[in-house]
DNA sequence: ACATTTTTTTGACATTTGTCAAAAGGATTC
DNA sequence: GAATCCTTTTGACAAATGTCAAAAAAATGT
């Protein structure tokens, strides 16, 4: 069956979700919403499709309202190592690369097929210059990223692997049920075999 | 010998350092500098004095022009675990707590005696509301924090302890020479004994 | 300069986690 | 639904790291 574009109202739906998301932590005027809206493009992403790739700059910021993304890189042995997950609704990009313009250190991969909104870095910079309210959203988003990183860092440092796993189960039950074990294992900093044994011993 | 306040021009010196630091990545108008200046207070910190303490909210952001800070928390066994270092010149706070208002998860400790500038959270919020240029500084600082966290996270996940240590030596030689080994060890996620043995084998 | 405290190193041993190889189990595609 | 691919589990063993106790070295306070 040939793929057909989703109806116009589905486009409006994800945009509505975007502004609802932003409204949780900031207020944008009608003008600002309009300005942001004009610079968004829609994109369909397939399962396993990349938003960012190692060693290439990433100059796109996306918003998604369903599915989730995995961050990973290749270690010294060429093995994939998962460093993070981001769940909808959320903004996603290879953050350091997007900010600095340097090549991305990580791969960012869609884990499910989904519809997303895309914003180019250059467009976002212009919006920052023209609309203080949007710059505020930028600040708040940066703060959220920083906070998430601090939490993850403390999770990794905090204690032994089995305690990290239990803690993850408590705090993010959604992880356990949707994400393949091998990815959770490397998120926890252990191998899939070790995680499997930990689960056997409850 | 009784402690005497530093002369007025030393106060001006650290303020000059602050604006020089900010100028590296943003531009503040005279008005904005003036507004920020008025809400800064000076404080002397002793070696090992705390800027933030576990389980207490931290509502101060400080700027220092010399020395460095250590971030640590207590693990399940009550042992100290070092999670980060910040070197002058830089802003420092218990970031998540400062942003969210929640109790700090970490301790933030001055590692040397130093003179700092203090800004209260409430004052900073007011500045954000009144001066878009200062809000921009806030955004850029948040981005820097997020980037530093991503780098640290990847360092931890990236490979075995000895490679992490070599990499740290390459990228931050200052760490090795100023910071006690035991703190570097827990920054790397290993015990002091393991680090000591690694160093023996070059 | 001395006494005290803190930091670093060392050894012996226990424990955790990784590695490799293979099988079992699930999911996906044609 | 058969074939294929991907994920998870298991076992045997190796390697890395932790733990505990003690000594050596360095830094600090008076």
Coordinates of C-alpha atoms (C1' of nucleotides) in Angstrom, one line a residue:
Chain A
X1 CA 0.0 0.0 0.0
X2 CA 1.3 3.4 -0.9
X3 CA 2.1 5.8 1.9
X4 CA -0.2 8.8 2.1
X5 CA 0.4 12.0 4.0
X6 CA -1.5 12.3 7.2
X7 CA -4.5 14.6 7.1
X8 CA -4.0 18.2 7.9
X9 CA -5.6 17.9 11.3
X10 CA -3.0 15.4 12.4
X11 CA -0.4 18.0 11.7
X12 CA -2.3 20.5 13.8
X13 CA -2.6 17.8 16.6
X14 CA 1.2 17.5 17.0
X15 CA 1.6 21.2 16.9
X16 CA -1.1 21.5 19.6
X17 CA 0.8 19.0 21.6
X18 CA 4.0 21.0 21.2
X19 CA 2.5 24.1 22.6
X20 CA 0.8 22.2 25.4
X21 CA 4.1 20.8 26.3
X22 CA 5.8 24.2 26.4
X23 CA 2.9 25.7 28.3
X24 CA 3.8 23.4 31.2
X25 CA 6.8 25.5 32.1
X26 CA 6.6 28.8 30.1
X27 CA 4.2 31.2 28.5
X28 CA 4.3 32.2 24.9
X29 CA 2.3 35.0 23.4
X30 CA 0.2 34.5 20.3
X31 CA 2.8 36.3 18.3
X32 CA 5.6 34.1 19.6
X33 CA 3.6 30.9 19.0
X34 CA 2.9 32.1 15.5
X35 CA 6.6 32.8 14.8
X36 CA 7.7 29.5 16.1
X37 CA 4.9 27.7 14.2
X38 CA 6.1 29.1 10.9
X39 CA 9.6 27.7 11.2
X40 CA 8.5 24.2 12.0
X41 CA 8.5 21.5 9.5
X42 CA 6.9 18.1 9.8
X43 CA 8.8 14.8 9.3
X44 CA 8.0 11.2 9.4
X45 CA 10.6 9.0 11.1
X46 CA 10.8 5.2 10.6
X47 CA 11.7 2.9 13.4
X48 CA 15.5 2.9 13.9
X49 CA 15.9 6.0 11.8
X50 CA 18.6 8.5 13.0
X51 CA 18.1 12.0 14.2
X52 CA 21.9 12.4 14.8
X53 CA 24.9 10.4 13.8
X54 CA 28.4 10.1 15.4
X55 CA 31.0 12.4 14.0
X56 CA 28.5 14.6 12.1
X57 CA 27.1 17.9 13.3
X58 CA 23.5 17.9 14.3
X59 CA 21.7 21.1 13.6
X60 CA 18.1 20.0 14.1
X61 CA 16.0 20.1 17.2
X62 CA 12.8 18.0 17.1
X63 CA 9.7 17.6 19.1
X64 CA 7.8 14.4 19.3
X65 CA 4.6 13.5 20.9
X66 CA 4.9 9.7 20.8
X67 CA 7.5 7.0 20.9
X68 CA 11.0 7.4 22.4
X69 CA 14.6 7.9 21.4
X70 CA 17.8 6.1 22.3
X71 CA 21.2 7.8 22.6
X72 CA 24.2 5.6 22.0
X73 CA 27.8 5.6 20.8
X74 CA 30.5 3.1 20.0
X75 CA 33.1 2.3 22.6
X76 CA 36.8 1.3 22.1
X77 CA 35.8 -2.2 20.9
X78 CA 33.3 -0.9 18.4
X79 CA 30.4 -2.1 20.6
X80 CA 27.2 0.0 20.9
X81 CA 26.8 1.7 24.3
X82 CA 23.5 3.2 25.2
X83 CA 23.8 6.4 27.2
X84 CA 20.3 7.8 27.4
X85 CA 16.6 7.6 26.6
X86 CA 14.1 10.4 25.9
X87 CA 10.4 9.8 26.1
X88 CA 7.6 11.7 24.3
X89 CA 6.4 14.3 24.8
X90 CA 9.8 16.0 24.6
X91 CA 12.3 17.9 22.6
X92 CA 15.3 15.9 21.4
X93 CA 18.6 16.6 19.7
X94 CA 22.2 15.7 20.1
X95 CA 22.5 18.5 22.6
X96 CA 26.2 19.3 22.7
X97 CA 26.5 19.1 19.0
X98 CA 23.5 21.3 18.4
X99 CA 24.8 23.9 20.8
X100 CA 28.5 23.9 19.9
X101 CA 28.2 23.1 16.2
X102 CA 30.8 20.3 16.7
X103 CA 30.4 16.8 15.4
X104 CA 28.1 14.7 17.5
X105 CA 29.6 12.3 20.0
X106 CA 26.5 10.2 20.0
X107 CA 23.9 8.6 17.8
X108 CA 20.3 9.5 18.4
X109 CA 17.8 6.9 17.1
X110 CA 14.0 6.8 16.9
X111 CA 12.9 3.6 18.6
X112 CA 9.5 3.6 17.0
X113 CA 7.9 5.0 13.9
X114 CA 6.6 8.5 14.6
X115 CA 5.7 11.9 13.4
X116 CA 7.9 14.8 14.6
X117 CA 8.3 18.5 14.2
X118 CA 11.7 19.8 13.1
X119 CA 13.4 23.1 13.9
X120 CA 16.7 24.1 12.3
X121 CA 19.3 25.6 14.6
X122 CA 19.7 28.8 12.5
X123 CA 15.9 29.4 12.7
X124 CA 16.0 28.9 16.5
X125 CA 18.8 31.4 16.9
X126 CA 16.7 34.0 14.9
X127 CA 13.8 33.3 17.2
X128 CA 15.9 33.8 20.2
X129 CA 17.0 37.2 18.9
X130 CA 13.5 38.3 18.1
X131 CA 11.4 36.9 20.9
X132 CA 12.5 37.1 24.5
X133 CA 9.7 34.7 25.4
X134 CA 11.2 32.0 23.2
X135 CA 14.7 32.6 24.6
X136 CA 13.2 31.9 27.9
X137 CA 11.9 28.6 26.6
X138 CA 15.4 27.9 25.4
X139 CA 16.8 28.6 28.9
X140 CA 14.3 26.4 30.6
X141 CA 14.9 23.6 28.1
X142 CA 18.6 23.8 28.7
X143 CA 18.0 23.7 32.4
X144 CA 15.9 20.6 32.0
X145 CA 18.7 18.9 30.0
X146 CA 21.2 19.8 32.7
X147 CA 19.0 18.5 35.4
X148 CA 18.4 15.2 33.6
X149 CA 22.1 14.8 33.1
X150 CA 22.8 15.4 36.8
X151 CA 20.3 12.8 37.8
X152 CA 21.7 10.2 35.4
X153 CA 25.2 10.9 36.5
X154 CA 24.2 10.4 40.2
X155 CA 22.4 7.2 39.2
X156 CA 25.6 5.8 37.6
X157 CA 27.8 6.8 40.5
X158 CA 25.5 6.1 43.2
X159 CA 25.9 2.4 44.0
X160 CA 26.2 -1.2 42.7
X161 CA 24.5 -2.3 39.5
X162 CA 21.7 -4.2 41.2
X163 CA 20.7 -1.2 43.2
X164 CA 20.9 1.0 40.2
X165 CA 18.5 -1.4 38.5
X166 CA 16.0 -1.5 41.3
X167 CA 16.1 2.3 41.5
X168 CA 15.5 2.6 37.8
X169 CA 12.5 0.2 38.1
X170 CA 11.1 2.3 40.9
X171 CA 11.6 5.7 39.3
X172 CA 10.9 4.9 35.6
X173 CA 8.8 1.8 35.3
X174 CA 8.1 2.7 31.7
X175 CA 11.7 1.9 30.9
X176 CA 11.4 -1.7 32.0
X177 CA 8.4 -2.5 30.0
X178 CA 9.1 -0.9 26.7
X179 CA 12.9 -0.9 26.2
X180 CA 14.9 -4.0 25.2
X181 CA 17.0 -5.3 28.1
X182 CA 20.3 -5.0 26.3
X183 CA 19.8 -1.2 26.0
X184 CA 18.8 -0.9 29.6
X185 CA 21.9 -2.8 30.6
X186 CA 24.3 -0.4 28.9
X187 CA 22.3 2.5 30.2
X188 CA 23.1 1.1 33.7
X189 CA 26.7 0.6 32.7
X190 CA 26.7 -3.2 32.7
X191 CA 26.5 -6.0 30.2
X192 CA 23.3 -7.7 29.1
X193 CA 24.5 -11.0 30.7
X194 CA 25.0 -9.3 34.1
X195 CA 21.5 -7.7 33.9
X196 CA 20.0 -11.0 33.0
X197 CA 21.6 -12.6 36.1
X198 CA 20.5 -9.8 38.3
X199 CA 16.9 -10.2 37.2
X200 CA 17.0 -13.9 37.9
X201 CA 17.8 -13.2 41.5
X202 CA 15.0 -10.7 41.7
Chain B
X1 CA 46.3 38.1 63.3
X2 CA 42.8 39.5 63.0
X3 CA 41.2 39.2 59.6
X4 CA 40.6 42.4 57.8
X5 CA 38.4 43.0 54.8
X6 CA 40.2 43.1 51.5
X7 CA 40.6 46.6 50.1
X8 CA 37.9 48.0 47.9
X9 CA 39.8 47.5 44.7
X10 CA 40.0 43.8 45.3
X11 CA 36.3 43.7 45.3
X12 CA 36.3 45.5 42.0
X13 CA 38.8 43.0 40.7
X14 CA 36.6 40.0 41.2
X15 CA 33.7 41.9 39.7
X16 CA 35.8 42.8 36.7
X17 CA 36.7 39.1 36.4
X18 CA 33.0 38.2 36.5
X19 CA 32.2 40.5 33.5
X20 CA 35.2 39.4 31.6
X21 CA 34.1 35.8 32.1
X22 CA 30.6 36.6 30.9
X23 CA 31.9 38.6 28.0
X24 CA 33.5 35.4 26.6
X25 CA 30.1 34.1 25.5
X26 CA 27.6 37.0 25.7
X27 CA 27.3 40.7 25.6
X28 CA 25.7 42.7 28.4
X29 CA 24.8 46.4 28.1
X30 CA 26.1 48.9 30.7
X31 CA 22.6 49.0 32.2
X32 CA 22.5 45.2 32.5
X33 CA 26.0 45.1 34.1
X34 CA 24.9 47.7 36.5
X35 CA 21.7 45.9 37.4
X36 CA 23.6 42.6 38.0
X37 CA 26.3 44.4 40.0
X38 CA 23.9 45.8 42.4
X39 CA 22.5 42.5 43.4
X40 CA 25.9 40.8 44.0
X41 CA 27.3 40.4 47.5
X42 CA 30.8 39.4 48.4
X43 CA 31.7 36.5 50.6
X44 CA 34.8 34.9 51.9
X45 CA 34.9 31.1 51.9
X46 CA 37.2 29.0 53.9
X47 CA 38.8 25.9 52.7
X48 CA 36.3 23.0 52.9
X49 CA 33.4 25.4 53.5
X50 CA 30.1 24.4 51.9
X51 CA 28.2 26.2 49.3
X52 CA 25.4 23.6 49.3
X53 CA 24.6 20.7 51.6
X54 CA 22.7 17.4 50.9
X55 CA 19.0 17.5 51.7
X56 CA 18.9 21.3 51.9
X57 CA 17.7 23.6 49.1
X58 CA 20.4 25.8 47.6
X59 CA 19.3 29.2 46.5
X60 CA 22.6 30.8 45.8
X61 CA 24.6 31.0 42.7
X62 CA 28.2 32.1 43.2
X63 CA 31.0 33.2 40.9
X64 CA 34.7 32.6 41.8
X65 CA 37.8 33.7 40.2
X66 CA 40.2 31.3 42.0
X67 CA 40.3 27.9 43.5
X68 CA 38.0 25.1 42.7
X69 CA 34.9 23.2 44.0
X70 CA 34.1 19.6 44.6
X71 CA 30.7 18.0 44.3
X72 CA 30.0 14.9 46.3
X73 CA 27.3 12.9 48.0
X74 CA 27.0 10.0 50.3
X75 CA 26.4 6.5 48.9
X76 CA 24.4 3.7 50.5
X77 CA 27.3 2.8 52.8
X78 CA 27.7 6.4 53.9
X79 CA 30.9 6.8 52.0
X80 CA 31.7 10.1 50.2
X81 CA 31.5 9.9 46.4
X82 CA 32.9 12.7 44.3
X83 CA 30.8 13.5 41.3
X84 CA 32.3 16.6 39.8
X85 CA 34.8 19.5 39.9
X86 CA 34.4 23.1 38.9
X87 CA 37.4 25.3 38.3
X88 CA 37.7 29.1 38.4
X89 CA 36.7 31.2 36.7
X90 CA 33.2 29.9 36.8
X91 CA 29.7 30.0 38.2
X92 CA 28.9 27.3 40.7
X93 CA 25.7 26.1 42.5
X94 CA 24.0 22.9 43.2
X95 CA 22.4 23.2 39.9
X96 CA 19.3 21.0 40.1
X97 CA 18.4 22.3 43.5
X98 CA 18.9 25.9 42.5
X99 CA 16.6 25.5 39.5
X100 CA 13.9 23.3 41.0
X101 CA 14.0 24.5 44.6
X102 CA 14.2 20.9 45.8
X103 CA 16.7 19.8 48.4
X104 CA 20.1 19.4 47.0
X105 CA 21.2 15.8 46.2
X106 CA 24.9 16.8 46.5
X107 CA 27.3 18.7 48.6
X108 CA 29.3 21.5 47.0
X109 CA 32.5 22.3 48.8
X110 CA 35.2 24.9 48.4
X111 CA 38.6 23.2 48.1
X112 CA 40.6 26.3 48.8
X113 CA 40.1 29.5 50.7
X114 CA 38.7 32.1 48.3
X115 CA 36.7 35.2 47.7
X116 CA 33.4 34.8 45.8
X117 CA 30.4 36.8 44.6
X118 CA 27.0 35.6 45.6
X119 CA 23.7 36.0 43.8
X120 CA 20.4 34.9 45.4
X121 CA 18.0 32.9 43.2
X122 CA 15.1 35.4 43.7
X123 CA 17.3 38.3 42.6
X124 CA 18.4 36.4 39.5
X125 CA 14.7 35.6 38.6
X126 CA 14.0 39.3 38.8
X127 CA 16.9 40.1 36.5
X128 CA 15.7 37.5 34.0
X129 CA 12.3 39.3 33.9
X130 CA 13.7 42.7 33.5
X131 CA 16.7 42.2 31.2
X132 CA 16.6 39.9 28.2
X133 CA 20.4 40.1 27.9
X134 CA 20.7 38.6 31.3
X135 CA 18.2 35.9 30.5
X136 CA 20.4 35.1 27.6
X137 CA 23.4 34.7 29.9
X138 CA 21.2 32.3 31.9
X139 CA 20.4 30.3 28.8
X140 CA 24.1 30.0 27.8
X141 CA 25.1 29.0 31.3
X142 CA 22.5 26.3 31.4
X143 CA 23.7 25.1 28.1
X144 CA 27.3 25.0 29.4
X145 CA 26.2 22.9 32.4
X146 CA 24.3 20.5 30.2
X147 CA 27.3 20.1 27.9
X148 CA 29.7 19.5 30.8
X149 CA 27.3 16.8 32.1
X150 CA 27.1 15.1 28.8
X151 CA 30.9 15.0 28.5
X152 CA 31.2 13.6 32.0
X153 CA 28.5 11.0 31.4
X154 CA 30.2 9.8 28.2
X155 CA 33.6 9.7 30.1
X156 CA 32.1 7.4 32.7
X157 CA 30.3 5.1 30.2
X158 CA 33.0 5.2 27.6
X159 CA 35.5 2.6 28.6
X160 CA 37.6 0.9 31.3
X161 CA 38.9 2.8 34.3
X162 CA 42.5 3.0 33.1
X163 CA 41.5 4.5 29.8
X164 CA 39.2 7.0 31.6
X165 CA 42.2 8.0 33.7
X166 CA 44.5 8.5 30.8
X167 CA 41.9 10.5 29.0
X168 CA 41.3 12.7 32.0
X169 CA 45.1 13.3 32.2
X170 CA 45.2 14.3 28.6
X171 CA 42.2 16.6 28.7
X172 CA 42.5 18.1 32.1
X173 CA 46.1 18.0 33.3
X174 CA 45.2 20.5 36.0
X175 CA 43.1 17.9 37.7
X176 CA 45.9 15.5 38.3
X177 CA 48.2 18.1 39.9
X178 CA 45.8 19.9 42.2
X179 CA 43.2 17.4 43.3
X180 CA 43.8 14.7 45.9
X181 CA 43.8 11.3 44.3
X182 CA 41.0 9.9 46.3
X183 CA 38.6 12.5 44.9
X184 CA 39.8 11.8 41.3
X185 CA 39.2 8.1 42.0
X186 CA 35.6 8.5 42.8
X187 CA 35.2 11.0 40.0
X188 CA 36.3 8.2 37.8
X189 CA 34.0 5.7 39.5
X190 CA 36.7 3.6 41.1
X191 CA 38.2 3.2 44.6
X192 CA 41.4 5.0 45.6
X193 CA 43.2 1.7 45.8
X194 CA 42.4 0.8 42.2
X195 CA 43.5 4.2 41.0
X196 CA 46.8 3.9 43.0
X197 CA 47.5 0.5 41.3
X198 CA 46.7 1.9 37.9
X199 CA 49.2 4.7 38.4
X200 CA 51.9 2.2 39.4
X201 CA 51.5 0.5 36.0
X202 CA 51.8 3.9 34.3
Chain C
dA1 C1' 60.2 21.9 63.9
dC2 C1' 57.1 18.7 66.0
dA3 C1' 53.0 16.4 66.4
dT4 C1' 48.9 15.3 64.2
dT5 C1' 46.0 14.5 60.6
dT6 C1' 45.2 13.3 55.9
dT7 C1' 46.4 11.1 51.8
dT8 C1' 48.5 7.4 49.2
dT9 C1' 50.4 3.0 48.6
dT10 C1' 50.7 -2.0 49.3
dG11 C1' 49.4 -6.9 50.1
dA12 C1' 46.2 -10.8 50.5
dC13 C1' 42.0 -12.2 49.4
dA14 C1' 36.8 -12.0 48.2
dT15 C1' 33.5 -10.5 45.1
dT16 C1' 31.7 -8.6 41.2
dT17 C1' 31.4 -8.2 36.5
dG18 C1' 33.0 -9.3 31.9
dT19 C1' 33.9 -12.6 28.1
dC20 C1' 32.9 -16.2 25.1
dA21 C1' 30.0 -19.7 23.2
dA22 C1' 25.7 -21.7 22.8
dA23 C1' 20.9 -22.4 23.4
dA24 C1' 16.3 -20.8 24.1
dG25 C1' 12.8 -17.6 23.4
dG26 C1' 10.2 -13.8 20.8
dA27 C1' 9.3 -11.0 17.2
dT28 C1' 9.2 -9.9 12.3
dT29 C1' 9.0 -10.7 7.4
dC30 C1' 7.8 -12.9 3.3
Chain D
dG1 C1' 3.4 -20.5 9.3
dA2 C1' 8.1 -21.2 8.1
dA3 C1' 12.2 -19.0 8.0
dT4 C1' 14.9 -15.5 9.7
dC5 C1' 16.5 -12.2 12.7
dC6 C1' 16.9 -10.2 17.1
dT7 C1' 16.8 -10.6 22.1
dT8 C1' 17.4 -12.9 26.4
dT9 C1' 19.2 -16.5 29.2
dT10 C1' 22.7 -19.8 30.8
dG11 C1' 27.2 -22.0 32.0
dA12 C1' 32.2 -22.0 32.6
dC13 C1' 35.8 -19.4 33.2
dA14 C1' 38.8 -15.0 33.2
dA15 C1' 39.7 -10.5 34.4
dA16 C1' 38.8 -6.4 36.8
dT17 C1' 37.8 -4.2 40.8
dG18 C1' 36.5 -4.0 45.7
dT19 C1' 37.4 -4.8 50.7
dC20 C1' 40.1 -4.8 54.7
dA21 C1' 44.1 -3.9 57.3
dA22 C1' 48.4 -1.8 57.7
dA23 C1' 52.4 0.9 56.5
dA24 C1' 54.4 4.8 54.1
dA25 C1' 54.3 9.4 52.5
dA26 C1' 52.6 14.0 52.4
dA27 C1' 50.3 17.9 54.2
dT28 C1' 48.7 20.7 58.0
dG29 C1' 48.3 23.1 62.4
dT30 C1' 50.4 25.0 66.4

